[in-house]
Amino acid sequence: MLFLGLVDSTLIESLYMLSALIFILGIKRLSGVRTARGGNALASLGMAIAIIATMLVVGVKVNWLVLAGGIVAGTVIGALLAIRVHMTGMPELVAFFNGMGGAASVCVALAEVALDLTKQRDGALSSLGSDKAVAIAASVLIGAVTLSGSLVAFGKLSGKIKSSRIGPIGSQGLNAVMAVACIALAVWGGFFATGSGSIDLAHWGLAIVALLLGIGLVVPIGGADMPVVISLLNSYSGLAACATGFVLHNNLLIVAGSLVGASGLILTQIMCKAMDRSLTHVLFAKFGDDGGGSGGGADEYTSVKSAGPEEAAMILDTATSVIIVPGYGMAVAQAQHKVKELATVLEARGCTVRYAIHPVAGRMPGHMNVLLAEADVPYEQLFELEKINGDFQTTDVAIVLGANDVVNPAAAEDPASPIAGMPVLHVWEAQTVFVIKRSLSPGYAGIKNGLFERENTMMCFGDAKGFLEELIAEVKEL
Amino acid sequence: MSALLVALTANTAESSGLNPVIVGIWVLLLAIFVGFELITKVPPTIHTPLMSGANAISGITLVGALYCAGTGYPALGQVFGFLAITMATINVVGGFLVTDRMLRMFGGPKKKAPKGGKDGGAR
C-alpha cells in the first residue's frame, strides 16, 4: 500500500476482510433462485465497504478530480445502461460490463508501470520486483484479452459484427503467433525488463498484442456458441481482478477475483456439457470443419406440412397439455410477451402450459429464463431439459419457437450426425409439433433438421411475434 | 513452475514479515476452492443473474483503481487511474443494478399487475 492515510492499516485490513466475507456469502446466495436478490444486495454492500475503506486510506493524498470524476462518470454511465437496457439486449450488456472489468485491470497495471518509471527517473530505486512485474504482466494480458474479446462479443451479439475474420485476424495461425508473442513479452516484462527503462515498452507491447489476441480468439466464434464465450470471459474478468490483487498485494482483490473466476468456469462447464462439446472444440473448431454438415437448404426437405394460424388454433382447441420450447428466434422477435399471452389464453381454456428450456437456448446462459421472467411467466412453469424430456410423449402439442438445433432428432437418433450426443429436447414425441420459424433454413450447426418433415410436425412459417398474434386471435374466437 | 515461484519470492525477500506473494497464493487457492464449493449446483433459471452479479463483483478492481488516484502517481499514472476508476465503476454500478432488475422479475408469481406498458422494454 502506497499511502497510509487517516487510519491505521489494521482497521483497513479488517474492513477488507469483512468485505471478502460478505462477497463469499453474497455469491453463495446468488446461486439460489430464492436467495439471489438478497445475495446481490449483500455483494453490493461488500463492495461499498471495500470502497469506503479504500477512501480512508487514499483520502489524504489523493487527486480528488481523478477520484470523484471517475466515480461520478462511471456511476452515471453504468446506471443509465443498467436502467435503460431492454431485456433482449442483456447478453450484449453483460459482455460490455465484462470488458469494462478487464479494461480496469489493464489500466491499474499500466499505472503501476508509469509509477515505477517515474521513480527510476527521479533516481530512486525501482520498487518493481519480479513478483509485481509478473503480476502486472498477468493483469495486462488477461485484462486486455477480456476487454477486446468482450467488445467483439458485444459486437456479435448486437449484430454489428457479422464476419468471422477481420483481415488476417481470426485465423488460427495468427492467433498462435500472437499467443507466443504475448508469453514472450510477459516473460520479458516480468523477469528481464524490471528495474530498467524499457519496462514500459514490454508491458505496453503486451497490452497491444493481447488486445489483438482477444479479437482474434472471439471473432471466429459463432452466435450459438456465445453462451460459452460469455461465461468464459466472465471468468477471465475475475482472474484479471485477481492478478491485479497480486500487483497491489491486496488480498480482497484476490478473493473476490477468484470467486468470480470460479463461478465463470462453472458456468462455462455447464454450457459445454449442454452442447456435448469440449471447451477446446468450442474455442478452436468451427462447426463446419467437422465434415458432416450437409448444408440443409429448403430443397432438401421433401414432405413438409405447413399450417396457418387457423389450423393451428383448431389443433390447440382440443389440446389439454402444451409445452412451449423457446429459442433465440423468440428473443430476436421479442415475442416473449406474446408467448405469455398465448399461455394465458390456453390456460383459461383448461389447458396446462409448461416451458422446456434448453440450457444453451439463446445467446447467454439463462437467456430464455430472463426473457420469460420479464413477461411474468412464473418460473415454476419453466422446466430443465432432464426434467421435462420424458413428458413430451404424453403432451398434446409442443410449440417450438425459433429454436432449431436444440430440437433436432438427429442428435439422439443418428450417430453419424455432427451433433450426435448433444442433449436435445424430444419434442417430436409429442402428439403434434408446431415449429414457428421464418423458413426452413438450418440452425447454427448448419445441418438439416429432420423434425421439419416428421408426420406430426406442422411448420408455421412467419415471424414469431406476428404468427403468435394471429394464433392468439384465432384461439380466442374458438 | 517451482523455478517461477522461487523467482517470485526471492524478489520480496527484503520485505519484512510474511511474504505477501506467498500469502496471496494461499488466499488464491483457498478462495478458488471456496468458489467451486459454493457454486457447484446452479439452477439454470439463475444463470444470467449469477453471471452478471459475479461480474459486478469482479469490478472490485475499483479498489485498486482508487489507489492510482493518489498524488504519488505521475500524470500518466493518474490518467490510467481515472480510466480505471471510471470503467470499474461502470462495471460495479451497472452490474449490481442490472442484476437487481433481473432478479426483481424472478420474484415469482406477483399479484396480477394491471396490464401495463407493452413495449417489452425497460422498466
Coordinates of C-alpha atoms in Angstrom, one line a residue:
Chain A
M1 CA 0.0 0.0 0.0
L2 CA 1.4 3.2 -1.1
F3 CA -0.1 5.7 1.3
L4 CA -1.0 5.3 4.9
G5 CA -3.7 7.9 5.4
L6 CA -6.1 8.8 8.1
V7 CA -6.3 5.4 9.7
D8 CA -4.4 2.5 10.9
S9 CA -3.8 -0.3 8.4
T10 CA -5.2 -2.9 10.8
L11 CA -8.6 -1.3 10.5
I12 CA -8.4 -1.2 6.8
E13 CA -7.4 -4.8 6.6
S14 CA -10.3 -5.7 8.9
L15 CA -12.7 -3.9 6.7
Y16 CA -11.3 -5.7 3.6
M17 CA -11.7 -9.0 5.4
L18 CA -15.3 -8.2 6.3
S19 CA -15.9 -7.2 2.7
A20 CA -14.4 -10.5 1.4
L21 CA -16.6 -12.5 3.8
I22 CA -19.7 -10.6 2.6
F23 CA -18.7 -11.4 -1.0
I24 CA -18.5 -15.1 -0.2
L25 CA -21.9 -15.1 1.4
G26 CA -23.3 -12.9 -1.4
I27 CA -22.1 -15.2 -4.2
K28 CA -23.4 -18.2 -2.3
R29 CA -26.9 -16.7 -2.1
L30 CA -26.7 -15.5 -5.8
S31 CA -26.6 -19.1 -6.9
G32 CA -30.1 -19.9 -5.5
V33 CA -33.3 -18.8 -7.0
R34 CA -35.0 -17.6 -3.8
T35 CA -32.0 -16.0 -2.2
A36 CA -30.4 -14.4 -5.3
R37 CA -31.8 -10.9 -4.9
G38 CA -30.6 -10.7 -1.3
G39 CA -27.2 -12.1 -2.4
N40 CA -26.8 -9.4 -5.0
A41 CA -27.7 -6.8 -2.4
L42 CA -25.2 -8.3 0.1
A43 CA -22.5 -8.3 -2.5
S44 CA -23.1 -4.6 -3.3
L45 CA -22.8 -4.0 0.5
G46 CA -19.4 -5.7 0.5
M47 CA -18.4 -3.5 -2.4
A48 CA -19.5 -0.4 -0.6
I49 CA -17.4 -1.4 2.5
A50 CA -14.4 -2.0 0.3
I51 CA -14.7 1.3 -1.4
I52 CA -15.2 3.3 1.8
A53 CA -12.2 1.5 3.4
T54 CA -10.0 2.4 0.4
M55 CA -11.1 6.0 0.5
L56 CA -10.0 6.1 4.2
V57 CA -6.5 5.1 3.0
V58 CA -6.1 7.2 0.0
G59 CA -8.2 10.1 1.3
V60 CA -5.4 12.4 2.4
K61 CA -3.1 12.3 -0.5
V62 CA -5.4 12.0 -3.4
N63 CA -6.2 13.8 -6.6
W64 CA -9.9 14.3 -5.9
L65 CA -10.6 15.4 -9.5
V66 CA -9.4 12.0 -10.7
L67 CA -11.2 10.1 -8.0
A68 CA -14.5 11.9 -7.9
G69 CA -14.6 12.5 -11.6
G70 CA -14.1 8.8 -12.4
I71 CA -16.7 7.6 -9.8
V72 CA -19.3 10.1 -11.0
A73 CA -18.7 9.4 -14.7
G74 CA -18.8 5.6 -14.1
T75 CA -21.9 5.8 -11.9
V76 CA -23.8 7.8 -14.4
I77 CA -22.9 5.6 -17.4
G78 CA -23.3 2.4 -15.5
A79 CA -26.7 3.3 -14.1
L80 CA -28.0 4.6 -17.4
L81 CA -27.0 1.5 -19.2
A82 CA -28.5 -0.8 -16.5
I83 CA -31.8 1.1 -16.2
R84 CA -32.4 1.6 -19.9
V85 CA -31.3 -1.8 -21.4
H86 CA -34.1 -3.9 -22.8
M87 CA -34.1 -7.5 -21.5
T88 CA -33.5 -8.7 -25.0
G89 CA -30.3 -6.6 -25.0
M90 CA -29.0 -8.3 -21.9
P91 CA -26.3 -10.5 -23.5
E92 CA -24.6 -7.5 -25.1
L93 CA -24.7 -5.6 -21.8
V94 CA -23.2 -8.4 -19.8
A95 CA -20.5 -8.7 -22.4
F96 CA -19.8 -5.0 -22.2
F97 CA -19.6 -4.9 -18.4
N98 CA -17.2 -7.9 -18.6
G99 CA -15.0 -5.8 -20.9
M100 CA -15.0 -2.8 -18.5
G101 CA -13.8 -5.0 -15.7
G102 CA -10.9 -6.3 -17.8
A103 CA -10.0 -2.8 -19.0
A104 CA -9.8 -1.5 -15.5
S105 CA -7.3 -4.2 -14.6
V106 CA -5.2 -3.3 -17.6
C107 CA -5.2 0.4 -16.6
V108 CA -4.3 -0.2 -12.9
A109 CA -1.4 -2.4 -14.0
L110 CA -0.2 0.2 -16.5
A111 CA -0.5 2.9 -13.9
E112 CA 1.9 0.9 -11.7
V113 CA 4.3 0.7 -14.6
A114 CA 4.1 4.5 -15.0
L115 CA 4.7 5.0 -11.3
D116 CA 7.8 2.8 -11.4
L117 CA 9.3 4.6 -14.4
T118 CA 8.9 8.0 -12.6
K119 CA 10.7 6.6 -9.6
Q120 CA 13.5 5.4 -11.7
R121 CA 13.7 8.8 -13.4
D122 CA 13.9 10.5 -10.1
G123 CA 16.9 8.3 -9.2
A124 CA 15.0 6.3 -6.7
L125 CA 15.4 2.6 -6.7
S126 CA 12.7 0.7 -8.7
S127 CA 10.3 -0.9 -6.3
L128 CA 9.2 -3.2 -9.0
G129 CA 10.5 -6.7 -8.3
S130 CA 9.7 -9.6 -10.4
D131 CA 6.8 -10.6 -8.1
K132 CA 5.0 -7.4 -9.0
A133 CA 6.2 -7.3 -12.6
V134 CA 4.9 -10.8 -13.3
A135 CA 1.5 -9.9 -11.7
I136 CA 1.4 -6.7 -13.8
A137 CA 2.0 -8.8 -17.0
A138 CA -0.7 -11.2 -16.0
S139 CA -3.1 -8.4 -15.2
V140 CA -2.4 -6.7 -18.6
L141 CA -2.6 -10.0 -20.5
I142 CA -5.8 -11.3 -19.0
G143 CA -7.4 -7.9 -18.8
A144 CA -6.7 -6.9 -22.4
V145 CA -7.9 -10.3 -23.8
T146 CA -11.1 -9.8 -21.7
L147 CA -11.6 -6.3 -22.9
S148 CA -11.2 -6.8 -26.6
G149 CA -12.8 -10.3 -26.5
S150 CA -15.8 -8.9 -24.7
L151 CA -16.1 -6.0 -27.1
V152 CA -16.1 -8.4 -30.1
A153 CA -18.7 -10.5 -28.3
F154 CA -20.7 -7.3 -27.8
G155 CA -20.5 -6.5 -31.5
K156 CA -21.5 -10.0 -32.5
L157 CA -24.4 -10.1 -30.1
S158 CA -25.8 -6.8 -31.2
G159 CA -25.4 -7.8 -34.8
K160 CA -22.7 -5.1 -35.6
I161 CA -20.0 -7.7 -36.3
K162 CA -21.1 -10.5 -38.6
S163 CA -17.9 -11.8 -40.2
S164 CA -15.7 -14.4 -38.7
R165 CA -12.5 -12.7 -39.8
I166 CA -11.2 -9.1 -39.7
G167 CA -8.4 -9.1 -42.3
P168 CA -6.0 -11.8 -41.1
I169 CA -7.2 -11.5 -37.5
G170 CA -9.2 -14.5 -36.5
S171 CA -7.1 -17.2 -38.2
Q172 CA -5.7 -20.0 -36.0
G173 CA -2.2 -19.4 -37.3
L174 CA -2.1 -15.8 -36.4
N175 CA -3.7 -16.5 -33.0
A176 CA -0.9 -18.9 -32.2
V177 CA 1.7 -16.4 -33.2
M178 CA 0.1 -13.7 -31.1
A179 CA -0.2 -16.1 -28.1
V180 CA 3.5 -16.9 -28.3
A181 CA 4.3 -13.2 -28.6
C182 CA 2.2 -12.5 -25.5
I183 CA 4.1 -15.1 -23.5
A184 CA 7.4 -13.7 -24.7
L185 CA 6.5 -10.2 -23.8
A186 CA 5.1 -11.2 -20.4
V187 CA 8.4 -13.1 -19.6
W188 CA 10.4 -10.1 -20.7
G189 CA 8.3 -7.6 -18.8
G190 CA 8.1 -9.9 -15.8
F191 CA 11.6 -11.0 -15.3
F192 CA 14.1 -9.2 -17.6
A193 CA 12.9 -5.7 -18.0
T194 CA 12.3 -5.0 -14.3
G195 CA 14.1 -2.0 -13.0
S196 CA 15.1 -0.9 -16.4
G197 CA 13.7 1.9 -18.6
S198 CA 12.3 -0.5 -21.0
I199 CA 9.7 -1.8 -18.6
D200 CA 7.0 0.3 -20.1
L201 CA 7.8 -1.0 -23.6
A202 CA 7.3 -4.6 -22.5
H203 CA 4.0 -4.0 -20.8
W204 CA 2.6 -1.6 -23.4
G205 CA 3.6 -4.0 -26.2
L206 CA 2.0 -6.8 -24.2
A207 CA -1.2 -4.8 -23.9
I208 CA -1.4 -4.1 -27.6
V209 CA -0.7 -7.7 -28.7
A210 CA -3.1 -9.1 -26.1
L211 CA -5.9 -6.8 -27.3
L212 CA -5.4 -8.1 -30.8
L213 CA -5.3 -11.7 -29.5
G214 CA -8.6 -11.1 -27.7
I215 CA -10.2 -10.1 -31.0
G216 CA -8.6 -13.0 -32.9
L217 CA -9.9 -15.5 -30.3
V218 CA -13.5 -14.4 -30.3
V219 CA -14.1 -13.2 -33.9
P220 CA -14.3 -16.8 -35.3
I221 CA -16.8 -18.0 -32.8
G222 CA -20.4 -18.2 -34.0
G223 CA -23.6 -17.0 -32.4
A224 CA -24.8 -20.2 -30.8
D225 CA -21.5 -20.7 -29.0
M226 CA -21.8 -17.3 -27.4
P227 CA -23.1 -18.7 -24.1
V228 CA -19.7 -20.5 -23.6
V229 CA -17.7 -17.4 -24.7
I230 CA -19.6 -15.0 -22.4
S231 CA -19.2 -17.4 -19.4
L232 CA -15.5 -17.8 -20.1
L233 CA -15.0 -14.0 -20.4
N234 CA -16.8 -13.6 -17.2
S235 CA -14.3 -16.0 -15.6
Y236 CA -11.4 -14.0 -17.1
S237 CA -12.7 -10.7 -15.8
G238 CA -12.5 -12.3 -12.3
L239 CA -9.0 -13.7 -12.9
A240 CA -7.9 -10.2 -14.2
A241 CA -9.0 -8.7 -10.9
C242 CA -7.2 -11.5 -9.1
A243 CA -3.9 -10.7 -10.9
T244 CA -4.4 -7.0 -10.1
G245 CA -4.7 -8.2 -6.4
F246 CA -1.2 -9.6 -6.8
V247 CA 0.1 -6.3 -8.3
L248 CA -1.2 -4.3 -5.3
H249 CA -0.7 -7.1 -2.7
N250 CA -4.3 -6.8 -1.9
N251 CA -6.0 -10.0 -0.7
L252 CA -9.5 -8.7 -1.1
L253 CA -9.0 -8.4 -4.9
I254 CA -7.6 -11.9 -4.9
V255 CA -10.6 -13.4 -3.0
A256 CA -13.3 -11.5 -5.0
G257 CA -11.5 -12.1 -8.3
S258 CA -11.1 -15.9 -7.7
L259 CA -14.7 -16.3 -6.6
V260 CA -15.8 -14.7 -10.0
G261 CA -13.2 -16.8 -11.8
A262 CA -14.6 -20.0 -10.3
S263 CA -18.2 -19.1 -10.9
G264 CA -17.5 -18.2 -14.5
L265 CA -15.6 -21.5 -15.0
I266 CA -18.5 -23.5 -13.6
L267 CA -21.0 -21.8 -15.9
T268 CA -18.6 -22.5 -18.9
Q269 CA -18.5 -26.1 -17.9
I270 CA -22.3 -26.3 -17.7
M271 CA -22.7 -24.7 -21.1
C272 CA -20.2 -27.0 -22.8
K273 CA -21.9 -30.0 -21.3
A274 CA -25.2 -28.9 -22.6
M275 CA -23.8 -28.9 -26.1
D276 CA -21.8 -32.1 -25.6
R277 CA -18.7 -30.3 -26.8
S278 CA -15.4 -29.7 -25.1
L279 CA -14.2 -26.2 -24.4
T280 CA -11.3 -26.5 -26.8
H281 CA -13.8 -27.6 -29.5
V282 CA -15.9 -24.6 -29.0
L283 CA -13.0 -22.2 -29.0
F284 CA -10.9 -23.7 -31.8
A285 CA -13.0 -25.7 -34.1
K286 CA -15.7 -24.2 -36.3
F287 CA -18.8 -26.4 -36.7
G288 CA -18.4 -26.8 -40.5
D289 CA -14.9 -28.1 -40.1
D290 CA -16.0 -31.4 -38.9
G291 CA -17.2 -32.5 -42.3
G292 CA -20.7 -33.9 -41.5
G293 CA -22.6 -30.7 -42.0
S294 CA -24.6 -31.1 -45.2
G295 CA -25.9 -27.6 -45.9
G296 CA -29.6 -28.2 -45.3
G297 CA -31.3 -25.8 -47.7
A298 CA -35.0 -25.8 -48.3
D299 CA -34.7 -28.1 -51.2
E300 CA -33.5 -31.0 -49.1
Y301 CA -36.9 -31.3 -47.4
T302 CA -39.4 -33.5 -49.2
S303 CA -42.6 -33.9 -47.2
V304 CA -43.0 -30.7 -45.2
K305 CA -46.5 -29.8 -43.9
S306 CA -47.3 -26.3 -43.2
A307 CA -50.1 -24.8 -41.2
G308 CA -51.6 -21.3 -40.8
P309 CA -52.9 -19.8 -37.6
E310 CA -56.5 -21.1 -38.1
E311 CA -55.3 -24.6 -38.5
A312 CA -53.0 -24.4 -35.5
A313 CA -55.8 -22.9 -33.4
M314 CA -58.1 -25.9 -34.3
I315 CA -55.5 -28.3 -33.0
L316 CA -55.0 -26.3 -29.9
D317 CA -58.7 -26.4 -29.4
T318 CA -58.7 -30.0 -28.2
A319 CA -55.3 -29.9 -26.5
T320 CA -55.1 -30.3 -22.8
S321 CA -51.3 -30.1 -22.4
V322 CA -48.9 -27.9 -24.2
I323 CA -45.1 -27.5 -23.9
I324 CA -43.5 -24.3 -25.3
V325 CA -39.9 -24.6 -26.4
P326 CA -38.4 -21.1 -26.9
G327 CA -35.1 -20.4 -28.7
Y328 CA -33.1 -17.5 -30.0
G329 CA -35.9 -16.7 -32.5
M330 CA -38.1 -15.7 -29.7
A331 CA -35.5 -13.2 -28.4
V332 CA -35.0 -11.8 -31.9
A333 CA -38.7 -11.3 -32.5
Q334 CA -39.1 -10.1 -28.9
A335 CA -42.1 -12.4 -28.7
Q336 CA -41.9 -13.3 -25.0
H337 CA -45.0 -11.2 -24.1
K338 CA -47.0 -12.8 -26.9
V339 CA -45.9 -16.2 -25.6
K340 CA -47.2 -15.4 -22.2
E341 CA -50.4 -14.1 -23.7
L342 CA -51.0 -17.3 -25.6
A343 CA -50.3 -19.3 -22.5
T344 CA -52.8 -17.3 -20.5
V345 CA -55.5 -17.8 -23.2
L346 CA -54.8 -21.5 -23.3
E347 CA -54.8 -21.8 -19.5
A348 CA -58.2 -20.1 -19.4
R349 CA -59.4 -22.9 -21.6
G350 CA -58.2 -25.5 -19.0
C351 CA -55.0 -26.5 -20.8
T352 CA -51.8 -26.9 -18.9
V353 CA -48.9 -24.9 -20.3
R354 CA -45.2 -25.6 -19.5
Y355 CA -42.0 -24.4 -20.9
A356 CA -39.0 -26.5 -21.8
I357 CA -35.7 -24.6 -21.6
H358 CA -32.6 -26.0 -23.2
P359 CA -29.5 -24.7 -21.3
V360 CA -27.9 -23.2 -24.4
A361 CA -31.1 -21.8 -26.0
G362 CA -30.3 -18.2 -26.8
R363 CA -27.1 -16.3 -26.6
M364 CA -26.1 -16.4 -23.0
P365 CA -26.6 -18.8 -20.0
G366 CA -30.2 -18.4 -18.8
H367 CA -31.2 -16.1 -21.7
M368 CA -34.7 -17.6 -22.1
N369 CA -35.3 -17.5 -18.4
V370 CA -34.7 -13.8 -18.2
L371 CA -36.9 -13.1 -21.2
L372 CA -39.8 -15.2 -19.9
A373 CA -39.4 -13.7 -16.4
E374 CA -39.8 -10.3 -18.0
A375 CA -43.0 -11.4 -19.5
D376 CA -44.2 -12.6 -16.0
V377 CA -44.1 -16.3 -16.7
P378 CA -43.9 -17.9 -13.3
Y379 CA -40.7 -19.8 -13.0
E380 CA -42.5 -22.9 -11.7
Q381 CA -43.6 -23.4 -15.2
L382 CA -40.1 -23.5 -16.6
F383 CA -38.5 -26.9 -16.8
E384 CA -35.0 -28.0 -17.5
L385 CA -34.2 -30.5 -20.2
E386 CA -33.8 -33.6 -18.0
K387 CA -36.9 -32.8 -16.0
I388 CA -39.3 -32.5 -18.9
N389 CA -37.9 -34.7 -21.7
G390 CA -39.9 -37.7 -20.6
D391 CA -43.1 -35.7 -20.7
F392 CA -43.3 -35.0 -24.4
Q393 CA -44.8 -38.4 -25.0
T394 CA -47.9 -37.5 -23.0
T395 CA -48.1 -34.0 -24.4
D396 CA -50.7 -32.9 -27.0
V397 CA -48.9 -30.0 -28.6
A398 CA -45.3 -28.9 -28.5
I399 CA -44.7 -25.4 -29.8
V400 CA -41.1 -24.8 -31.0
L401 CA -40.5 -21.1 -31.1
G402 CA -37.4 -20.1 -33.0
A403 CA -35.3 -23.0 -31.8
N404 CA -33.6 -25.4 -34.2
D405 CA -30.5 -27.4 -33.3
V406 CA -31.7 -28.0 -29.7
V407 CA -34.7 -29.9 -31.0
N408 CA -33.0 -31.8 -33.8
P409 CA -33.8 -35.5 -33.6
A410 CA -30.6 -36.4 -35.4
A411 CA -28.7 -35.7 -32.2
A412 CA -30.5 -38.5 -30.5
E413 CA -31.0 -40.9 -33.4
D414 CA -28.2 -40.5 -35.9
P415 CA -24.8 -41.4 -34.6
A416 CA -23.2 -40.0 -37.7
S417 CA -24.6 -36.6 -37.2
P418 CA -22.2 -33.8 -36.3
I419 CA -24.3 -33.0 -33.3
A420 CA -24.8 -36.7 -32.2
G421 CA -24.8 -37.0 -28.5
M422 CA -25.8 -33.4 -27.8
P423 CA -28.7 -33.4 -25.3
V424 CA -31.8 -32.2 -27.2
L425 CA -35.4 -31.7 -26.3
H426 CA -37.5 -34.7 -27.6
V427 CA -40.3 -32.5 -29.0
W428 CA -41.1 -35.0 -31.8
E429 CA -42.5 -37.4 -29.2
A430 CA -45.5 -35.0 -28.7
Q431 CA -48.8 -35.7 -30.4
T432 CA -48.3 -32.7 -32.6
V433 CA -45.4 -30.3 -33.0
F434 CA -45.7 -26.7 -34.2
V435 CA -42.5 -25.2 -35.5
I436 CA -42.8 -21.5 -35.7
K437 CA -40.0 -20.3 -37.9
R438 CA -39.4 -18.0 -40.8
S439 CA -38.1 -20.6 -43.2
L440 CA -36.5 -24.0 -43.5
S441 CA -33.0 -22.5 -43.2
P442 CA -30.7 -24.5 -41.0
G443 CA -29.6 -23.6 -37.5
Y444 CA -26.2 -22.7 -36.3
A445 CA -24.8 -26.2 -36.8
G446 CA -25.7 -25.9 -40.5
I447 CA -27.4 -29.2 -40.7
K448 CA -30.8 -30.5 -41.8
N449 CA -33.4 -30.8 -39.1
G450 CA -35.4 -34.0 -39.7
L451 CA -38.0 -32.7 -37.3
F452 CA -39.4 -30.4 -40.0
E453 CA -40.6 -33.4 -42.2
R454 CA -42.0 -35.6 -39.5
E455 CA -45.5 -36.9 -39.7
N456 CA -46.7 -35.0 -36.7
T457 CA -44.9 -31.7 -37.4
M458 CA -46.6 -28.6 -38.7
M459 CA -44.4 -25.8 -40.0
C460 CA -45.8 -22.4 -39.1
F461 CA -43.9 -20.1 -41.3
G462 CA -43.6 -16.5 -40.2
D463 CA -42.2 -14.1 -37.7
A464 CA -42.7 -15.5 -34.2
K465 CA -44.4 -12.4 -32.9
G466 CA -46.7 -11.9 -35.9
F467 CA -47.7 -15.6 -36.0
L468 CA -48.4 -15.7 -32.3
E469 CA -50.6 -12.6 -32.6
E470 CA -52.8 -14.2 -35.2
L471 CA -52.8 -17.5 -33.4
I472 CA -54.0 -15.8 -30.2
A473 CA -56.8 -14.1 -32.1
E474 CA -57.9 -17.4 -33.6
V475 CA -57.8 -19.3 -30.3
K476 CA -59.9 -16.5 -28.7
E477 CA -62.5 -17.0 -31.4
L478 CA -62.9 -20.7 -30.8
Chain B
M1 CA 6.8 -23.9 -12.1
S2 CA 8.8 -24.1 -8.9
A3 CA 11.5 -22.0 -10.5
L4 CA 9.0 -19.4 -11.1
L5 CA 7.9 -19.5 -7.5
V6 CA 11.5 -19.1 -6.3
A7 CA 11.9 -16.1 -8.6
L8 CA 8.7 -14.6 -7.3
T9 CA 9.6 -15.0 -3.7
A10 CA 13.3 -14.0 -4.0
N11 CA 12.4 -10.5 -5.0
T12 CA 10.3 -9.8 -2.0
A13 CA 12.8 -11.1 0.5
E14 CA 13.6 -7.6 1.6
S15 CA 10.1 -7.0 2.8
S16 CA 9.8 -7.9 6.4
G17 CA 7.4 -10.3 7.9
L18 CA 5.2 -12.6 5.8
N19 CA 5.9 -12.7 2.2
P20 CA 2.8 -11.1 0.6
V21 CA 3.1 -13.2 -2.6
I22 CA 3.0 -16.5 -0.7
V23 CA 0.1 -15.2 1.4
G24 CA -1.6 -14.2 -1.8
I25 CA -1.1 -17.6 -3.4
W26 CA -2.6 -19.2 -0.2
V27 CA -5.5 -16.9 -0.4
L28 CA -6.0 -17.6 -4.1
L29 CA -6.0 -21.3 -3.7
L30 CA -8.5 -21.3 -0.8
A31 CA -10.8 -18.7 -2.5
I32 CA -10.9 -20.7 -5.7
F33 CA -11.8 -23.8 -3.7
V34 CA -14.5 -22.0 -1.8
G35 CA -15.8 -20.6 -5.1
F36 CA -16.2 -24.1 -6.6
E37 CA -17.7 -25.5 -3.5
L38 CA -20.3 -22.7 -3.2
I39 CA -21.5 -22.7 -6.8
T40 CA -21.5 -26.4 -7.8
K41 CA -25.2 -26.6 -8.4
V42 CA -26.7 -23.6 -10.1
P43 CA -30.3 -23.8 -11.3
P44 CA -30.5 -22.7 -14.9
T45 CA -33.1 -20.1 -14.0
I46 CA -30.4 -18.1 -12.3
H47 CA -27.6 -18.4 -14.8
T48 CA -27.8 -14.9 -16.2
P49 CA -28.2 -13.1 -12.9
L50 CA -25.4 -15.1 -11.3
M51 CA -23.2 -14.2 -14.2
S52 CA -23.9 -10.5 -14.1
G53 CA -23.8 -10.4 -10.3
A54 CA -20.4 -12.1 -10.3
N55 CA -19.4 -9.7 -13.0
A56 CA -20.2 -6.8 -10.8
I57 CA -18.1 -8.3 -8.0
S58 CA -15.2 -8.5 -10.4
G59 CA -15.4 -4.7 -10.5
I60 CA -13.5 -5.0 -7.2
T61 CA -10.6 -3.8 -9.3
L62 CA -12.1 -0.4 -8.4
V63 CA -10.4 -0.7 -5.1
G64 CA -7.1 -1.0 -6.9
A65 CA -8.0 1.8 -9.2
L66 CA -8.7 4.2 -6.3
Y67 CA -5.1 3.9 -5.2
C68 CA -4.0 5.1 -8.6
A69 CA -5.7 8.4 -7.9
G70 CA -3.1 9.0 -5.3
T71 CA -1.0 12.1 -5.7
G72 CA 2.2 10.0 -5.6
Y73 CA 1.4 8.8 -9.1
P74 CA 2.7 10.6 -12.2
A75 CA 0.3 12.3 -14.6
L76 CA 0.2 9.3 -16.9
G77 CA -0.5 7.0 -14.0
Q78 CA -3.4 9.3 -12.9
V79 CA -4.8 9.2 -16.4
F80 CA -4.8 5.4 -16.2
G81 CA -6.2 5.8 -12.7
F82 CA -9.1 7.9 -14.0
L83 CA -9.9 5.5 -16.8
A84 CA -9.7 2.5 -14.4
I85 CA -11.9 4.2 -11.8
T86 CA -14.5 5.1 -14.5
M87 CA -14.6 1.7 -16.1
A88 CA -14.6 -0.2 -12.9
T89 CA -17.4 1.9 -11.5
I90 CA -19.4 1.3 -14.7
N91 CA -18.9 -2.4 -14.1
V92 CA -19.8 -2.2 -10.4
V93 CA -22.8 0.1 -10.5
G94 CA -24.2 -1.2 -13.8
G95 CA -23.6 -4.8 -12.8
F96 CA -25.4 -4.7 -9.5
L97 CA -28.3 -2.6 -10.8
V98 CA -29.0 -4.7 -13.8
T99 CA -28.7 -7.9 -11.8
D100 CA -31.3 -6.5 -9.3
R101 CA -33.5 -5.5 -12.2
M102 CA -33.5 -9.1 -13.5
L103 CA -33.9 -10.6 -10.1
R104 CA -36.9 -8.4 -9.3
M105 CA -38.6 -10.1 -12.3
F106 CA -37.8 -13.5 -10.9
G107 CA -39.7 -12.6 -7.8
G108 CA -42.2 -15.4 -8.5
P109 CA -45.9 -15.0 -9.2
K110 CA -46.8 -11.4 -8.3
K111 CA -50.2 -10.2 -7.7
K112 CA -51.8 -9.6 -11.1
A113 CA -50.3 -6.3 -12.1
P114 CA -52.6 -4.1 -14.2
K115 CA -51.7 -4.7 -17.8
G116 CA -49.0 -2.0 -18.2
G117 CA -46.8 -0.9 -21.0
K118 CA -46.5 -3.5 -23.7
D119 CA -43.3 -2.3 -25.4
G120 CA -41.4 -5.2 -23.9
G121 CA -38.8 -2.7 -22.9
A122 CA -37.1 -1.2 -19.9
R123 CA -38.9 -1.0 -16.6

